[in-house]
Amino acid sequence: MPVKGYKPTSPGRRAMTCSTFEELTKRRPEKSLVVSRSPSGGRNNIGKMTVRHRGGGHKRAFRLIDFKRDKPDIPATVASIEYDPNRSARIALLNYRDGEKRYILAPLGLTVGSTVMSGPNAELRVGNALPLSKITVGTQIHNIEMRPGKGGQLARSAGTVAQLMARDERYAQIRLGSGEVRLINASCMATVGQVGNLDHENVSIGKAGRSRWLGRRPKVRGVAMNPVDHPHGGGEGKAGQGNPHPVSPWGQLTKGFKTRRRKDTTRFIIKKRK
């Protein structure tokens, strides 16, 4: 999918680029698969702000995506490729033979009219979902489960892809986009192919207002603040990120400080991403 630019009628327009949306075939979403969702503004269920710099943005309708692909051996026809404001990837509307409709992530190469299926008996074809035990070694995959039946959690954003490197009776070795090689239960489901909308990473926001449309509020550097507001603040001239190390506003170490808490799953990592 190409990226288009604009005439430089203003400084913001000069650097702005946008998707051409050529692959989209339907403008309005399927009503039965849309629910309303209020923006969190970065706050949790008790109103405490847990993520900074979130708020505002354009109103969005949330599309229900089928990450589990739990309709085995029932073929479905791709009815449309649609835009989803809640994610970087495009989504595909499936019409199953039994009459049900579902959205899935649209992989690269999936077109309207194609037939997809899930389950251990499905063919090894783009858009089909199979257990890792039934996928040929070396195949590119996405939307990978980490626990059987939980739904896909890995390789879901635009352009991402993982690869099945090896497999035994119990576990499969998956190389993720970060370079990490990880063991995953061979009964977990994965979808064949690469997530579409590869040019998403090439889109330039161009101006601050466009970030506000996306719900991203401004960020202020700590070194630009006063000492009362941030550990990096104050000092004569440009004092840098402080002594003895870069920290968050609350003193938490940053830049190289490891924050991974699930140490019990370290045994499943064969090769680290760094």
GROMACS .gro file of C-alpha atoms in nm:
model
  274
    1MET     CA    1   0.000   0.000   0.000
    2PRO     CA    2   0.164   0.326  -0.113
    3VAL     CA    3   0.211   0.642   0.092
    4LYS     CA    4   0.116   0.978  -0.055
    5GLY     CA    5   0.252   1.324   0.019
    6TYR     CA    6   0.095   1.670   0.002
    7LYS     CA    7   0.176   2.004  -0.156
    8PRO     CA    8   0.382   2.211   0.092
    9THR     CA    9   0.110   2.472   0.154
   10SER     CA   10   0.223   2.499   0.519
   11PRO     CA   11   0.514   2.377   0.733
   12GLY     CA   12   0.293   2.097   0.868
   13ARG     CA   13   0.183   1.986   0.522
   14ARG     CA   14   0.541   1.984   0.393
   15ALA     CA   15   0.643   1.684   0.605
   16MET     CA   16   0.306   1.510   0.623
   17THR     CA   17   0.240   1.179   0.450
   18CYS     CA   18  -0.065   0.956   0.457
   19SER     CA   19  -0.180   0.614   0.342
   20THR     CA   20  -0.359   0.599   0.010
   21PHE     CA   21  -0.611   0.341   0.140
   22GLU     CA   22  -0.623   0.174  -0.201
   23GLU     CA   23  -0.678  -0.172  -0.056
   24LEU     CA   24  -0.995  -0.077   0.135
   25THR     CA   25  -1.317  -0.204  -0.020
   26LYS     CA   26  -1.577  -0.090   0.234
   27ARG     CA   27  -1.622   0.239   0.417
   28ARG     CA   28  -1.868   0.158   0.696
   29PRO     CA   29  -1.801  -0.121   0.949
   30GLU     CA   30  -2.030  -0.416   1.011
   31LYS     CA   31  -2.280  -0.293   1.273
   32SER     CA   32  -2.310  -0.627   1.449
   33LEU     CA   33  -1.935  -0.629   1.517
   34VAL     CA   34  -1.905  -0.274   1.654
   35VAL     CA   35  -1.933  -0.170   2.019
   36SER     CA   36  -1.886   0.164   2.191
   37ARG     CA   37  -1.583   0.214   2.412
   38SER     CA   38  -1.510   0.521   2.620
   39PRO     CA   39  -1.151   0.650   2.608
   40SER     CA   40  -0.959   0.585   2.928
   41GLY     CA   41  -0.741   0.896   2.915
   42GLY     CA   42  -0.462   0.682   3.058
   43ARG     CA   43  -0.656   0.614   3.381
   44ASN     CA   44  -0.738   0.281   3.542
   45ASN     CA   45  -1.066   0.161   3.697
   46ILE     CA   46  -1.024   0.378   4.009
   47GLY     CA   47  -0.939   0.692   3.814
   48LYS     CA   48  -0.566   0.689   3.880
   49MET     CA   49  -0.348   0.797   3.587
   50THR     CA   50  -0.128   0.500   3.498
   51VAL     CA   51  -0.019   0.614   3.149
   52ARG     CA   52   0.083   0.974   3.091
   53HIS     CA   53   0.029   1.185   2.780
   54ARG     CA   54  -0.305   1.026   2.684
   55GLY     CA   55  -0.633   1.209   2.630
   56GLY     CA   56  -0.860   1.367   2.374
   57GLY     CA   57  -0.851   1.238   2.021
   58HIS     CA   58  -1.116   1.157   1.766
   59LYS     CA   59  -1.413   0.944   1.865
   60ARG     CA   60  -1.372   0.579   1.764
   61ALA     CA   61  -1.599   0.280   1.736
   62PHE     CA   62  -1.438  -0.041   1.856
   63ARG     CA   63  -1.438  -0.335   1.613
   64LEU     CA   64  -1.457  -0.682   1.768
   65ILE     CA   65  -1.166  -0.884   1.628
   66ASP     CA   66  -1.153  -1.265   1.630
   67PHE     CA   67  -0.807  -1.343   1.766
   68LYS     CA   68  -0.899  -1.700   1.868
   69ARG     CA   69  -1.010  -1.831   1.526
   70ASP     CA   70  -1.217  -2.096   1.705
   71LYS     CA   71  -1.447  -2.203   1.421
   72PRO     CA   72  -1.262  -2.511   1.292
   73ASP     CA   73  -1.335  -2.667   0.954
   74ILE     CA   74  -1.594  -2.402   0.858
   75PRO     CA   75  -1.487  -2.212   0.543
   76ALA     CA   76  -1.533  -1.837   0.527
   77THR     CA   77  -1.526  -1.592   0.239
   78VAL     CA   78  -1.350  -1.257   0.266
   79ALA     CA   79  -1.626  -0.999   0.213
   80SER     CA   80  -1.422  -0.679   0.253
   81ILE     CA   81  -1.095  -0.524   0.366
   82GLU     CA   82  -1.161  -0.236   0.607
   83TYR     CA   83  -0.988   0.036   0.807
   84ASP     CA   84  -0.968   0.003   1.185
   85PRO     CA   85  -0.893   0.324   1.381
   86ASN     CA   86  -0.792   0.121   1.688
   87ARG     CA   87  -0.491  -0.056   1.533
   88SER     CA   88  -0.225  -0.012   1.267
   89ALA     CA   89  -0.327  -0.320   1.068
   90ARG     CA   90  -0.621  -0.349   0.832
   91ILE     CA   91  -0.903  -0.590   0.914
   92ALA     CA   92  -1.092  -0.836   0.694
   93LEU     CA   93  -1.462  -0.917   0.726
   94LEU     CA   94  -1.532  -1.291   0.699
   95ASN     CA   95  -1.867  -1.440   0.603
   96TYR     CA   96  -1.876  -1.796   0.733
   97ARG     CA   97  -2.076  -2.064   0.558
   98ASP     CA   98  -2.301  -2.102   0.865
   99GLY     CA   99  -2.400  -1.732   0.840
  100GLU     CA  100  -2.179  -1.585   1.113
  101LYS     CA  101  -1.963  -1.280   1.046
  102ARG     CA  102  -1.629  -1.204   1.209
  103TYR     CA  103  -1.336  -0.966   1.173
  104ILE     CA  104  -0.976  -1.089   1.153
  105LEU     CA  105  -0.645  -0.914   1.099
  106ALA     CA  106  -0.589  -0.879   0.724
  107PRO     CA  107  -0.262  -1.049   0.623
  108LEU     CA  108  -0.056  -0.943   0.324
  109GLY     CA  109  -0.200  -1.089   0.003
  110LEU     CA  110  -0.551  -1.159   0.133
  111THR     CA  111  -0.810  -1.028  -0.114
  112VAL     CA  112  -1.186  -1.002  -0.135
  113GLY     CA  113  -1.339  -1.332  -0.246
  114SER     CA  114  -1.063  -1.546  -0.095
  115THR     CA  115  -1.161  -1.846   0.117
  116VAL     CA  116  -1.002  -1.897   0.458
  117MET     CA  117  -1.043  -2.162   0.723
  118SER     CA  118  -0.911  -2.248   1.067
  119GLY     CA  119  -0.838  -2.573   1.246
  120PRO     CA  120  -0.590  -2.860   1.218
  121ASN     CA  121  -0.732  -2.967   0.880
  122ALA     CA  122  -0.690  -2.628   0.712
  123GLU     CA  123  -0.449  -2.584   0.421
  124LEU     CA  124  -0.119  -2.404   0.471
  125ARG     CA  125  -0.238  -2.086   0.297
  126VAL     CA  126  -0.231  -1.714   0.376
  127GLY     CA  127  -0.511  -1.625   0.617
  128ASN     CA  128  -0.568  -1.979   0.745
  129ALA     CA  129  -0.519  -2.049   1.116
  130LEU     CA  130  -0.365  -2.376   1.229
  131PRO     CA  131  -0.202  -2.522   1.541
  132LEU     CA  132   0.174  -2.481   1.540
  133SER     CA  133   0.203  -2.861   1.532
  134LYS     CA  134   0.045  -2.859   1.183
  135ILE     CA  135   0.250  -2.575   1.032
  136THR     CA  136   0.558  -2.648   0.821
  137VAL     CA  137   0.891  -2.537   0.967
  138GLY     CA  138   1.009  -2.212   0.809
  139THR     CA  139   0.659  -2.073   0.751
  140GLN     CA  140   0.592  -1.706   0.823
  141ILE     CA  141   0.311  -1.661   1.076
  142HIS     CA  142   0.135  -1.395   1.283
  143ASN     CA  143  -0.139  -1.365   1.550
  144ILE     CA  144   0.029  -1.632   1.763
  145GLU     CA  145  -0.120  -1.765   2.086
  146MET     CA  146   0.095  -1.792   2.396
  147ARG     CA  147  -0.147  -2.025   2.573
  148PRO     CA  148  -0.385  -2.266   2.396
  149GLY     CA  149  -0.731  -2.115   2.357
  150LYS     CA  150  -0.641  -1.768   2.487
  151GLY     CA  151  -0.626  -1.599   2.147
  152GLY     CA  152  -0.341  -1.449   1.949
  153GLN     CA  153  -0.110  -1.214   2.137
  154LEU     CA  154   0.213  -1.202   1.934
  155ALA     CA  155   0.281  -1.039   1.593
  156ARG     CA  156  -0.042  -0.846   1.549
  157SER     CA  157   0.062  -0.494   1.439
  158ALA     CA  158   0.104  -0.376   1.081
  159GLY     CA  159   0.387  -0.540   0.890
  160THR     CA  160   0.495  -0.772   1.171
  161VAL     CA  161   0.580  -1.135   1.108
  162ALA     CA  162   0.727  -1.428   1.300
  163GLN     CA  163   0.879  -1.749   1.172
  164LEU     CA  164   0.848  -2.109   1.285
  165MET     CA  165   1.210  -2.222   1.328
  166ALA     CA  166   1.180  -2.572   1.475
  167ARG     CA  167   0.935  -2.800   1.650
  168ASP     CA  168   0.915  -3.112   1.862
  169GLU     CA  169   0.619  -3.301   2.008
  170ARG     CA  170   0.550  -3.042   2.279
  171TYR     CA  171   0.701  -2.706   2.186
  172ALA     CA  172   0.768  -2.496   1.878
  173GLN     CA  173   1.053  -2.247   1.841
  174ILE     CA  174   0.926  -1.911   1.714
  175ARG     CA  175   1.155  -1.630   1.601
  176LEU     CA  176   0.978  -1.300   1.669
  177GLY     CA  177   1.027  -0.969   1.492
  178SER     CA  178   1.254  -0.847   1.773
  179GLY     CA  179   1.496  -1.133   1.708
  180GLU     CA  180   1.394  -1.324   2.019
  181VAL     CA  181   1.354  -1.700   1.978
  182ARG     CA  182   1.090  -1.837   2.212
  183LEU     CA  183   0.935  -2.172   2.295
  184ILE     CA  184   0.556  -2.186   2.255
  185ASN     CA  185   0.322  -2.479   2.311
  186ALA     CA  186   0.277  -2.665   1.982
  187SER     CA  187  -0.102  -2.678   2.031
  188CYS     CA  188  -0.127  -2.296   2.018
  189MET     CA  189  -0.290  -2.145   1.710
  190ALA     CA  190  -0.120  -1.915   1.462
  191THR     CA  191  -0.224  -1.756   1.132
  192VAL     CA  192  -0.023  -1.809   0.815
  193GLY     CA  193   0.129  -1.501   0.651
  194GLN     CA  194   0.249  -1.153   0.740
  195VAL     CA  195   0.025  -0.878   0.876
  196GLY     CA  196  -0.061  -0.632   0.599
  197ASN     CA  197  -0.027  -0.253   0.572
  198LEU     CA  198   0.353  -0.270   0.552
  199ASP     CA  199   0.390   0.101   0.474
  200HIS     CA  200   0.246   0.208   0.808
  201GLU     CA  201   0.599   0.265   0.943
  202ASN     CA  202   0.670   0.507   0.658
  203VAL     CA  203   0.384   0.746   0.741
  204SER     CA  204   0.502   1.083   0.878
  205ILE     CA  205   0.269   1.254   1.127
  206GLY     CA  206   0.378   1.596   0.995
  207LYS     CA  207   0.225   1.822   1.260
  208ALA     CA  208   0.139   1.828   1.629
  209GLY     CA  209  -0.235   1.849   1.569
  210ARG     CA  210  -0.239   1.511   1.401
  211SER     CA  211  -0.096   1.355   1.717
  212ARG     CA  212  -0.378   1.515   1.914
  213TRP     CA  213  -0.630   1.352   1.678
  214LEU     CA  214  -0.476   1.019   1.779
  215GLY     CA  215  -0.521   1.095   2.149
  216ARG     CA  216  -0.156   1.174   2.221
  217ARG     CA  217  -0.102   1.473   2.445
  218PRO     CA  218   0.222   1.677   2.451
  219LYS     CA  219   0.532   1.553   2.632
  220VAL     CA  220   0.767   1.784   2.822
  221ARG     CA  221   1.133   1.691   2.873
  222GLY     CA  222   1.247   1.658   3.230
  223VAL     CA  223   1.555   1.876   3.168
  224ALA     CA  224   1.322   2.161   3.070
  225MET     CA  225   1.147   2.152   3.410
  226ASN     CA  226   1.232   2.295   3.751
  227PRO     CA  227   1.388   2.078   4.024
  228VAL     CA  228   1.056   2.065   4.210
  229ASP     CA  229   0.890   1.901   3.907
  230HIS     CA  230   1.151   1.651   3.787
  231PRO     CA  231   1.487   1.510   3.904
  232HIS     CA  232   1.645   1.629   3.577
  233GLY     CA  233   1.523   1.985   3.621
  234GLY     CA  234   1.717   2.293   3.721
  235GLY     CA  235   2.085   2.372   3.695
  236GLU     CA  236   2.274   2.648   3.523
  237GLY     CA  237   2.249   2.626   3.147
  238LYS     CA  238   2.186   2.285   2.995
  239ALA     CA  239   2.269   2.065   3.288
  240GLY     CA  240   2.187   1.735   3.115
  241GLN     CA  241   2.003   1.438   3.255
  242GLY     CA  242   2.133   1.470   3.604
  243ASN     CA  243   2.357   1.290   3.842
  244PRO     CA  244   2.400   1.001   3.883
  245HIS     CA  245   2.166   0.850   3.618
  246PRO     CA  246   1.855   0.918   3.405
  247VAL     CA  247   1.534   0.863   3.600
  248SER     CA  248   1.160   0.907   3.564
  249PRO     CA  249   0.973   1.190   3.745
  250TRP     CA  250   0.939   0.956   4.045
  251GLY     CA  251   1.301   0.842   4.054
  252GLN     CA  252   1.259   0.511   3.867
  253LEU     CA  253   1.569   0.419   3.667
  254THR     CA  254   1.537   0.451   3.289
  255LYS     CA  255   1.752   0.380   2.983
  256GLY     CA  256   1.878   0.028   3.035
  257PHE     CA  257   1.702  -0.056   3.361
  258LYS     CA  258   1.526  -0.393   3.321
  259THR     CA  259   1.157  -0.386   3.413
  260ARG     CA  260   1.057  -0.739   3.311
  261ARG     CA  261   0.876  -0.907   3.599
  262ARG     CA  262   0.774  -1.250   3.465
  263LYS     CA  263   1.094  -1.433   3.558
  264ASP     CA  264   0.914  -1.768   3.560
  265THR     CA  265   0.881  -1.762   3.180
  266THR     CA  266   1.251  -1.694   3.118
  267ARG     CA  267   1.300  -2.067   3.062
  268PHE     CA  268   1.097  -2.042   2.742
  269ILE     CA  269   1.334  -1.784   2.589
  270ILE     CA  270   1.602  -1.960   2.386
  271LYS     CA  271   1.764  -1.647   2.243
  272LYS     CA  272   1.714  -1.300   2.385
  273ARG     CA  273   1.629  -1.009   2.160
  274LYS     CA  274   1.950  -0.826   2.253
   0.00000   0.00000   0.00000
